Amino acid sequence: MCIRVQREIQREDECIVICYKRSMKHSICMVSDFFYPNMGGVESHIYQLSQCLLERGHKVVVVTHAYGEKKGVRYLSNGLKAYYLPFIPFYNQCILPTIFTTFPLLRNIFIREQITIVHGHSAFSTLAHEAMFHARTMGLRTVFTDHSLFGFADASSILTNKVLQFSLADTNHVICVSHTSKENTVLRARIKPQMVSVIPNAVDGTMFTPDPTKRQKNKNPDVQFIIGGEGPKRIVLEEMRESHDLHDRVQLLGAVNHKDVRDVLVQGDILINTSLTEAFCIAIVEAACCGLSVVSTRVGGAPEVLPPDLIYFAEPSVKDFVQTLHKAIEDRRKGKFVPPFEAHESIKKIYTWRNVAKRTEVVYKHVMEEVPNDSGDRLISFYKCGPLSGKLFVIAAVLNMFLLWILETLWQPAKDIEYAVELTPLQNFRQRSQSMESIDSSAIKSKLSAKRT
């Protein structure tokens, strides 16, 4: 939001008016159970988006749980501040859901960092849901980014969807990474489509550059396979390689660090994505940016990601996927593919983190302009979540309000919490603004005194 600041100096015979525009800068708290040193799409998204928002002059802090010895406050590149809270992961890198026990510490951080917007990431993240719930109790604005697709039938999906409905019932705005993901989130959380925006992921084009000289030459008349990653299916792959005597043509790398992904990708010609569900799939973007052709299953948001000349789609069946892969291999041998550096330039222009940050800024501007809901509206929105669950959500919200009153009155009033020292580009922005104001004021005074004399 642009704020128009006007200063006026009146004299008998003239009026000097100075106007300038200043962009509203936000204090944003990114919250998720998934952050570095853990590696993944959500972790990369939070880090890259935070860096670009810092670059645009906003204040950004990240809140996550402790990872081993990594506890307390850490500073990352460009002054990005990360809080590693003393909560132990319970399952799949997520903390135990307790709702209320995280409130005192999160409240202290929100006040200390003068947070205006709390941005939660991932429907799996317990910490993100609890942080947004506490933030709304404190009257802060909340934004949620959903990175995944979920079903509706199995027990795990039903439970996750009910938690998501409770969390998003009082959230100001939701961001999804694809239109398919938006439809999925709207149906699961039963929210209005108007409060959901689509902002895709991005790729750092400077990290994923083509290098045709690194590609492995075929040692055999057929194709070589390089398989990266770790998981329960690795044993199955090793058994298959052993039974078919494919040691010289199938290479299993195991877990690959994110910094080494590009060096692995440039060794190949084609990336195979066999996902059965996918909200966006950043891996195929990184592969295309490195100049590879992509063969992917036609699921989720994958068809929205790449131009048709860079990707081949197959139905999620073995027979169709093998046929599509054969076609991609034949086109590659005949030279019917987009040159690597041409593909790189195309992807680098389409998907940039700076563009994601600009579009996220629009969402922040929108939520800050909204009229905040009062306590009654919040309770009504929770009550509408279901005949039984709605009443439970209302009880949880009322208890959270009572806990806030205890913390503010009996525990530690907000006025007793010391504000953190700003060591981010936002501080430099404010200092520059103040210096510009002083320069303008001095110039005006000197002009007026010169005219008087």
Coordinates of C-alpha atoms in Angstrom, one line a residue:
M1 CA 0.0 0.0 0.0
C2 CA 1.3 3.4 -0.9
I3 CA 0.9 6.1 1.8
R4 CA 0.9 9.7 0.5
V5 CA 2.7 11.9 2.9
Q6 CA 2.1 15.6 2.6
R7 CA 3.8 18.5 4.4
E8 CA 2.7 22.0 4.0
I9 CA 4.4 25.3 4.9
Q10 CA 2.2 28.4 4.7
R11 CA 3.3 32.0 4.3
E12 CA 1.3 35.1 3.5
D13 CA 2.1 35.1 -0.2
E14 CA 2.9 31.4 -1.0
C15 CA 2.3 27.8 -0.1
I16 CA 5.1 25.2 -0.5
V17 CA 3.7 21.7 -0.7
I18 CA 6.0 18.6 -0.7
C19 CA 4.5 15.3 -1.5
Y20 CA 6.2 11.9 -1.8
K21 CA 5.1 8.3 -1.7
R22 CA 6.3 5.7 0.7
S23 CA 5.5 2.0 0.3
M24 CA 4.1 0.4 3.4
K25 CA 6.7 -2.1 4.8
H26 CA 5.5 -5.1 6.7
S27 CA 6.9 -7.1 9.6
I28 CA 6.3 -10.7 8.6
C29 CA 6.7 -13.9 10.6
M30 CA 7.1 -17.1 8.5
V31 CA 6.1 -20.1 10.5
S32 CA 6.5 -23.8 9.7
D33 CA 7.8 -27.0 11.1
F34 CA 9.8 -27.4 7.9
F35 CA 12.9 -25.2 7.6
Y36 CA 16.6 -25.5 7.2
P37 CA 18.6 -27.6 8.0
N38 CA 15.8 -29.9 6.8
M39 CA 15.7 -30.0 3.0
G40 CA 12.6 -29.9 0.8
G41 CA 10.3 -27.8 -1.3
V42 CA 8.6 -26.0 1.6
E43 CA 12.0 -25.2 3.2
S44 CA 13.3 -23.7 0.0
H45 CA 10.2 -21.8 -0.6
I46 CA 10.2 -20.1 2.8
Y47 CA 13.9 -19.2 2.5
Q48 CA 13.8 -17.8 -1.0
L49 CA 10.6 -15.9 -0.4
S50 CA 12.0 -14.4 2.8
Q51 CA 15.2 -13.3 1.1
C52 CA 13.3 -11.5 -1.7
L53 CA 11.0 -9.8 0.8
L54 CA 14.0 -8.6 2.7
E55 CA 15.4 -7.3 -0.5
R56 CA 12.2 -5.3 -1.0
G57 CA 12.6 -3.7 2.4
H58 CA 10.3 -5.7 4.6
K59 CA 11.2 -7.2 8.0
V60 CA 11.1 -11.0 8.0
V61 CA 11.7 -13.5 10.7
V62 CA 11.3 -17.3 10.5
V63 CA 9.9 -19.4 13.4
T64 CA 10.4 -23.2 13.4
H65 CA 11.1 -25.9 16.0
A66 CA 14.6 -27.0 17.1
Y67 CA 16.6 -29.3 14.9
G68 CA 19.1 -31.2 17.1
E69 CA 21.7 -28.8 18.4
K70 CA 20.2 -25.9 16.4
K71 CA 18.2 -24.0 19.0
G72 CA 17.6 -20.4 19.9
V73 CA 18.1 -17.5 17.5
R74 CA 20.2 -17.8 14.4
Y75 CA 21.0 -15.3 11.6
L76 CA 21.1 -16.5 8.0
S77 CA 22.1 -14.7 4.9
N78 CA 21.2 -11.0 4.5
G79 CA 20.1 -10.7 8.1
L80 CA 17.3 -13.3 7.9
K81 CA 16.5 -14.1 11.6
A82 CA 15.3 -17.6 12.5
Y83 CA 13.9 -18.7 15.8
Y84 CA 14.4 -22.4 16.6
L85 CA 12.0 -22.9 19.4
P86 CA 12.6 -25.6 22.1
F87 CA 9.9 -28.0 20.9
I88 CA 10.7 -31.6 20.0
P89 CA 9.4 -33.1 16.7
F90 CA 6.7 -35.6 17.4
Y91 CA 6.0 -37.2 14.0
N92 CA 7.4 -36.5 10.5
Q93 CA 9.3 -33.4 11.7
C94 CA 6.1 -31.9 13.2
I95 CA 5.7 -30.9 16.8
L96 CA 3.0 -32.5 19.1
P97 CA -0.3 -30.6 18.6
T98 CA -1.1 -29.0 22.0
I99 CA -2.8 -25.7 20.8
F100 CA -2.1 -23.7 24.0
T101 CA 1.4 -24.5 25.2
T102 CA 3.0 -22.7 22.3
F103 CA 1.1 -19.4 22.9
P104 CA 3.4 -17.8 25.6
L105 CA 6.5 -18.1 23.5
L106 CA 4.9 -17.2 20.2
R107 CA 3.2 -14.2 21.8
N108 CA 6.5 -13.0 23.1
I109 CA 8.1 -13.3 19.6
F110 CA 5.2 -11.5 17.9
I111 CA 5.4 -8.6 20.3
R112 CA 9.2 -8.5 20.4
E113 CA 9.5 -8.4 16.6
Q114 CA 6.5 -6.1 16.2
I115 CA 4.9 -8.6 13.8
T116 CA 2.0 -7.4 11.7
I117 CA 1.5 -10.5 9.4
V118 CA 1.9 -14.2 10.4
H119 CA 2.4 -16.4 7.3
G120 CA 2.0 -20.1 7.9
H121 CA 3.3 -22.8 5.5
S122 CA 2.2 -26.4 4.8
A123 CA -1.0 -28.1 5.9
F124 CA 1.1 -30.7 7.7
S125 CA 2.7 -28.2 10.0
T126 CA 1.3 -28.1 13.5
L127 CA 3.4 -25.1 14.5
A128 CA 2.0 -23.1 11.5
H129 CA -1.6 -23.8 12.4
E130 CA -1.1 -23.0 16.1
A131 CA 0.8 -19.8 15.3
M132 CA -1.9 -18.5 13.0
F133 CA -4.6 -19.3 15.6
H134 CA -2.7 -17.4 18.3
A135 CA -2.0 -14.5 15.9
R136 CA -5.7 -14.1 15.2
T137 CA -6.4 -14.1 18.9
M138 CA -3.9 -11.2 19.3
G139 CA -5.6 -9.3 16.4
L140 CA -2.8 -9.9 13.8
R141 CA -3.3 -10.6 10.2
T142 CA -2.7 -14.2 8.9
V143 CA -1.8 -15.7 5.5
F144 CA -1.5 -19.4 4.8
T145 CA 0.3 -21.1 1.9
D146 CA -0.8 -24.7 1.0
H147 CA 1.9 -26.7 -0.8
S148 CA 0.2 -30.1 -1.1
L149 CA -2.8 -32.0 -2.4
F150 CA -4.9 -34.2 -0.2
G151 CA -7.7 -36.8 -0.7
F152 CA -11.1 -37.0 1.0
A153 CA -11.7 -40.6 1.8
D154 CA -8.9 -42.1 4.0
A155 CA -8.8 -41.5 7.7
S156 CA -5.6 -39.4 7.6
S157 CA -7.0 -37.0 5.0
I158 CA -10.3 -36.6 6.9
L159 CA -8.4 -35.6 10.0
T160 CA -6.1 -33.3 8.2
N161 CA -8.9 -31.6 6.3
K162 CA -10.8 -31.0 9.5
V163 CA -7.8 -29.4 11.1
L164 CA -7.3 -27.3 8.0
Q165 CA -11.0 -26.2 8.1
F166 CA -10.5 -25.0 11.7
S167 CA -7.3 -23.2 10.8
L168 CA -8.5 -21.4 7.7
A169 CA -12.0 -20.5 9.1
D170 CA -10.3 -17.5 10.7
T171 CA -7.4 -16.9 8.3
N172 CA -7.4 -13.6 6.3
H173 CA -6.1 -15.1 3.0
V174 CA -4.8 -18.3 1.5
I175 CA -2.2 -18.9 -1.2
C176 CA -1.9 -22.0 -3.3
V177 CA 0.8 -23.0 -5.7
S178 CA -1.4 -24.1 -8.6
H179 CA -5.1 -23.8 -9.7
T180 CA -5.5 -27.5 -9.0
S181 CA -4.2 -27.0 -5.5
K182 CA -6.6 -24.1 -5.1
E183 CA -9.6 -26.2 -6.0
N184 CA -8.4 -28.9 -3.7
T185 CA -8.0 -26.5 -0.8
V186 CA -11.3 -24.8 -1.3
L187 CA -13.1 -28.1 -1.2
R188 CA -11.2 -29.5 1.8
A189 CA -11.4 -26.4 4.0
R190 CA -14.9 -25.2 2.8
I191 CA -13.7 -21.7 2.2
K192 CA -14.7 -19.1 -0.4
P193 CA -12.7 -19.2 -3.6
Q194 CA -12.4 -15.4 -3.5
M195 CA -10.1 -15.7 -0.5
V196 CA -7.6 -18.0 -2.3
S197 CA -4.9 -16.7 -4.6
V198 CA -2.6 -18.7 -6.9
I199 CA 1.1 -17.9 -6.7
P200 CA 3.4 -20.6 -8.2
N201 CA 6.7 -21.7 -6.9
A202 CA 9.9 -20.4 -8.6
V203 CA 13.5 -21.5 -9.3
D204 CA 16.8 -19.7 -8.9
G205 CA 17.9 -19.6 -12.5
T206 CA 21.5 -18.8 -11.4
M207 CA 21.8 -22.1 -9.6
F208 CA 20.3 -24.4 -12.3
T209 CA 22.2 -23.8 -15.5
P210 CA 22.8 -26.3 -18.3
D211 CA 26.1 -27.9 -18.9
P212 CA 25.9 -30.4 -21.8
T213 CA 29.6 -31.4 -21.3
K214 CA 28.6 -33.2 -18.0
R215 CA 26.2 -35.6 -19.6
Q216 CA 27.1 -39.2 -19.4
K217 CA 27.8 -41.0 -22.7
N218 CA 25.9 -44.2 -23.2
K219 CA 28.2 -47.1 -22.3
N220 CA 25.5 -49.5 -23.7
P221 CA 23.1 -49.4 -26.6
D222 CA 20.3 -48.6 -24.2
V223 CA 19.5 -45.9 -21.7
Q224 CA 21.4 -45.2 -18.5
F225 CA 19.4 -44.3 -15.3
I226 CA 20.5 -42.1 -12.4
I227 CA 18.2 -42.3 -9.4
G228 CA 18.5 -39.8 -6.6
G229 CA 16.7 -39.7 -3.3
E230 CA 16.2 -41.8 -0.2
G231 CA 13.1 -43.7 1.1
P232 CA 11.4 -47.0 1.8
K233 CA 11.4 -47.9 -2.0
R234 CA 15.1 -47.9 -2.3
I235 CA 15.3 -51.6 -1.2
V236 CA 12.8 -52.5 -4.0
L237 CA 14.9 -50.6 -6.5
E238 CA 18.1 -52.4 -5.4
E239 CA 16.5 -55.8 -5.6
M240 CA 15.2 -55.0 -9.1
R241 CA 18.6 -53.9 -10.2
E242 CA 20.2 -57.0 -8.8
S243 CA 17.6 -59.4 -10.3
H244 CA 17.9 -57.9 -13.8
D245 CA 21.7 -57.4 -13.6
L246 CA 21.5 -53.7 -14.3
H247 CA 24.4 -52.5 -12.2
D248 CA 26.2 -50.9 -15.1
R249 CA 23.1 -49.0 -16.3
V250 CA 21.2 -48.0 -13.1
Q251 CA 23.0 -45.8 -10.6
L252 CA 21.4 -45.2 -7.1
L253 CA 22.8 -42.0 -5.5
G254 CA 20.8 -42.0 -2.3
A255 CA 20.0 -38.7 -0.6
V256 CA 21.2 -35.7 -2.5
N257 CA 21.9 -32.3 -0.9
H258 CA 20.0 -29.4 -2.4
K259 CA 23.3 -27.7 -3.4
D260 CA 24.2 -30.8 -5.4
V261 CA 20.9 -31.2 -7.3
R262 CA 22.0 -29.2 -10.3
D263 CA 25.3 -31.2 -10.6
V264 CA 23.2 -34.4 -10.8
L265 CA 20.6 -33.0 -13.2
V266 CA 23.1 -31.8 -15.8
Q267 CA 24.3 -35.4 -16.2
G268 CA 21.0 -36.4 -17.8
D269 CA 18.9 -35.7 -20.9
I270 CA 15.5 -36.6 -19.5
L271 CA 13.9 -36.2 -16.1
I272 CA 11.3 -38.8 -15.1
N273 CA 8.6 -37.7 -12.6
T274 CA 6.3 -40.6 -11.6
S275 CA 4.3 -38.8 -8.9
L276 CA 0.7 -40.0 -8.2
T277 CA -0.2 -36.6 -6.7
E278 CA 1.5 -33.3 -7.1
A279 CA 0.5 -29.7 -6.3
F280 CA 3.2 -28.0 -8.3
C281 CA 6.4 -30.1 -8.6
I282 CA 9.4 -27.8 -8.4
A283 CA 11.7 -30.7 -9.5
I284 CA 10.4 -30.5 -13.1
V285 CA 11.0 -26.8 -13.2
E286 CA 14.6 -27.2 -11.9
A287 CA 15.2 -29.9 -14.5
A288 CA 13.8 -27.8 -17.4
C289 CA 15.9 -24.9 -16.2
C290 CA 19.0 -27.2 -16.5
G291 CA 18.0 -28.0 -20.1
L292 CA 16.5 -31.5 -19.6
S293 CA 13.3 -32.8 -21.3
V294 CA 10.7 -33.9 -18.8
V295 CA 8.4 -36.9 -18.8
S296 CA 5.7 -36.7 -16.1
T297 CA 2.5 -38.2 -15.0
R298 CA -0.6 -36.0 -15.8
V299 CA -1.6 -35.5 -12.1
G300 CA -2.5 -32.5 -9.9
G301 CA -1.0 -29.2 -10.9
A302 CA 1.8 -30.7 -13.1
P303 CA 0.1 -29.8 -16.4
E304 CA 0.1 -26.1 -15.3
V305 CA 3.8 -25.8 -14.8
L306 CA 5.8 -26.1 -18.0
P307 CA 5.3 -25.1 -21.7
P308 CA 4.2 -28.0 -23.9
D309 CA 7.5 -28.1 -25.8
L310 CA 9.4 -28.9 -22.6
I311 CA 7.4 -31.7 -21.2
Y312 CA 5.7 -35.0 -22.1
F313 CA 2.7 -36.2 -20.2
A314 CA 1.6 -39.7 -19.5
E315 CA -1.4 -41.2 -17.6
P316 CA -0.5 -42.6 -14.2
S317 CA -0.1 -46.2 -15.5
V318 CA 3.0 -48.2 -16.3
K319 CA 2.1 -49.0 -19.9
D320 CA 1.3 -45.4 -20.9
F321 CA 4.3 -44.0 -19.1
V322 CA 6.7 -46.4 -20.8
Q323 CA 5.2 -45.5 -24.2
T324 CA 5.6 -41.8 -23.5
L325 CA 9.2 -42.3 -22.3
H326 CA 10.0 -44.2 -25.5
K327 CA 8.7 -41.2 -27.5
A328 CA 10.8 -38.8 -25.5
I329 CA 13.9 -40.9 -26.0
E330 CA 13.4 -41.1 -29.8
D331 CA 12.8 -37.4 -30.0
R332 CA 16.0 -36.8 -28.1
R333 CA 17.9 -39.0 -30.5
K334 CA 16.5 -37.3 -33.5
G335 CA 17.3 -33.8 -32.1
K336 CA 13.6 -32.9 -31.7
F337 CA 14.0 -31.0 -28.4
V338 CA 14.4 -27.4 -27.2
P339 CA 18.1 -26.5 -26.9
P340 CA 19.2 -26.5 -23.3
F341 CA 20.2 -22.8 -23.0
E342 CA 17.0 -21.7 -24.8
A343 CA 15.0 -23.7 -22.3
H344 CA 17.0 -22.2 -19.5
E345 CA 16.3 -18.7 -20.6
S346 CA 12.6 -19.4 -21.0
I347 CA 12.2 -20.9 -17.5
K348 CA 14.4 -18.2 -15.9
K349 CA 12.0 -15.5 -17.2
I350 CA 8.8 -17.4 -16.2
Y351 CA 9.6 -18.5 -12.7
T352 CA 11.5 -16.0 -10.5
W353 CA 11.4 -15.6 -6.7
R354 CA 11.3 -11.8 -7.1
N355 CA 8.0 -12.1 -9.0
V356 CA 6.7 -14.4 -6.3
A357 CA 7.6 -11.8 -3.7
K358 CA 5.9 -9.0 -5.6
R359 CA 2.7 -11.1 -5.9
T360 CA 2.8 -12.0 -2.2
E361 CA 3.2 -8.3 -1.4
V362 CA -0.2 -7.8 -3.1
V363 CA -1.7 -10.4 -0.8
Y364 CA -0.2 -8.7 2.2
K365 CA -1.6 -5.3 1.0
H366 CA -5.0 -6.9 0.7
V367 CA -5.1 -8.4 4.1
M368 CA -3.9 -5.2 5.8
E369 CA -6.7 -3.2 4.1
E370 CA -9.4 -5.7 5.3
V371 CA -11.6 -4.7 8.2
P372 CA -10.5 -7.0 11.1
N373 CA -13.2 -9.4 12.5
D374 CA -14.2 -8.9 16.1
S375 CA -14.3 -11.8 18.7
G376 CA -18.0 -12.5 17.9
D377 CA -17.3 -12.9 14.2
R378 CA -14.4 -15.3 14.9
L379 CA -16.6 -17.5 17.1
I380 CA -19.4 -17.6 14.5
S381 CA -16.9 -18.7 11.8
F382 CA -15.7 -21.5 14.1
Y383 CA -19.2 -22.5 15.0
K384 CA -20.1 -23.0 11.4
C385 CA -17.3 -25.7 11.0
G386 CA -19.6 -28.5 12.0
P387 CA -22.3 -29.6 14.5
L388 CA -19.8 -31.2 16.9
S389 CA -16.4 -29.9 15.8
G390 CA -17.7 -26.3 15.5
K391 CA -18.6 -26.3 19.2
L392 CA -15.2 -27.7 20.1
F393 CA -13.5 -25.0 18.0
V394 CA -15.5 -22.3 19.8
I395 CA -14.4 -23.7 23.2
A396 CA -10.8 -23.7 22.0
A397 CA -11.1 -20.1 20.8
V398 CA -12.6 -18.9 24.0
L399 CA -10.0 -20.7 26.1
N400 CA -7.3 -19.1 23.9
M401 CA -8.8 -15.6 24.6
F402 CA -8.8 -16.3 28.3
L403 CA -5.2 -17.5 28.1
L404 CA -4.3 -14.2 26.3
W405 CA -5.9 -12.2 29.1
I406 CA -3.9 -14.2 31.7
L407 CA -0.6 -13.6 29.8
E408 CA -1.3 -9.9 29.4
T409 CA -2.6 -9.3 32.9
L410 CA -0.8 -11.7 35.2
W411 CA 2.2 -13.1 33.3
Q412 CA 4.0 -10.5 31.2
P413 CA 2.2 -7.4 29.8
A414 CA 3.1 -6.3 26.3
K415 CA 4.6 -3.1 27.6
D416 CA 7.2 -5.1 29.5
I417 CA 8.5 -7.0 26.5
E418 CA 11.5 -5.3 25.0
Y419 CA 11.5 -4.8 21.2
A420 CA 14.2 -6.6 19.2
V421 CA 16.9 -4.5 17.6
E422 CA 16.3 -4.4 13.8
L423 CA 19.3 -5.7 11.9
T424 CA 17.5 -6.1 8.5
P425 CA 17.2 -3.9 5.4
L426 CA 14.0 -2.5 6.9
Q427 CA 16.1 -0.6 9.4
N428 CA 18.3 0.9 6.6
F429 CA 15.1 1.9 4.8
R430 CA 13.8 3.7 7.8
Q431 CA 17.1 5.4 8.4
R432 CA 17.2 6.5 4.8
S433 CA 13.6 7.8 5.0
Q434 CA 14.4 9.8 8.2
S435 CA 17.6 11.3 6.6
M436 CA 15.6 12.2 3.5
E437 CA 13.0 14.0 5.7
S438 CA 15.7 15.9 7.5
I439 CA 17.3 16.9 4.2
D440 CA 14.0 18.1 2.8
S441 CA 13.2 20.0 6.0
S442 CA 16.7 21.7 6.0
A443 CA 16.3 22.6 2.3
I444 CA 12.9 24.2 2.9
K445 CA 14.1 26.2 5.8
S446 CA 17.1 27.5 3.9
K447 CA 14.9 28.5 1.0
L448 CA 12.5 30.4 3.2
S449 CA 15.3 32.2 5.1
A450 CA 16.9 33.2 1.8
K451 CA 13.6 34.6 0.5
R452 CA 13.1 36.6 3.8
T453 CA 16.6 38.1 3.5

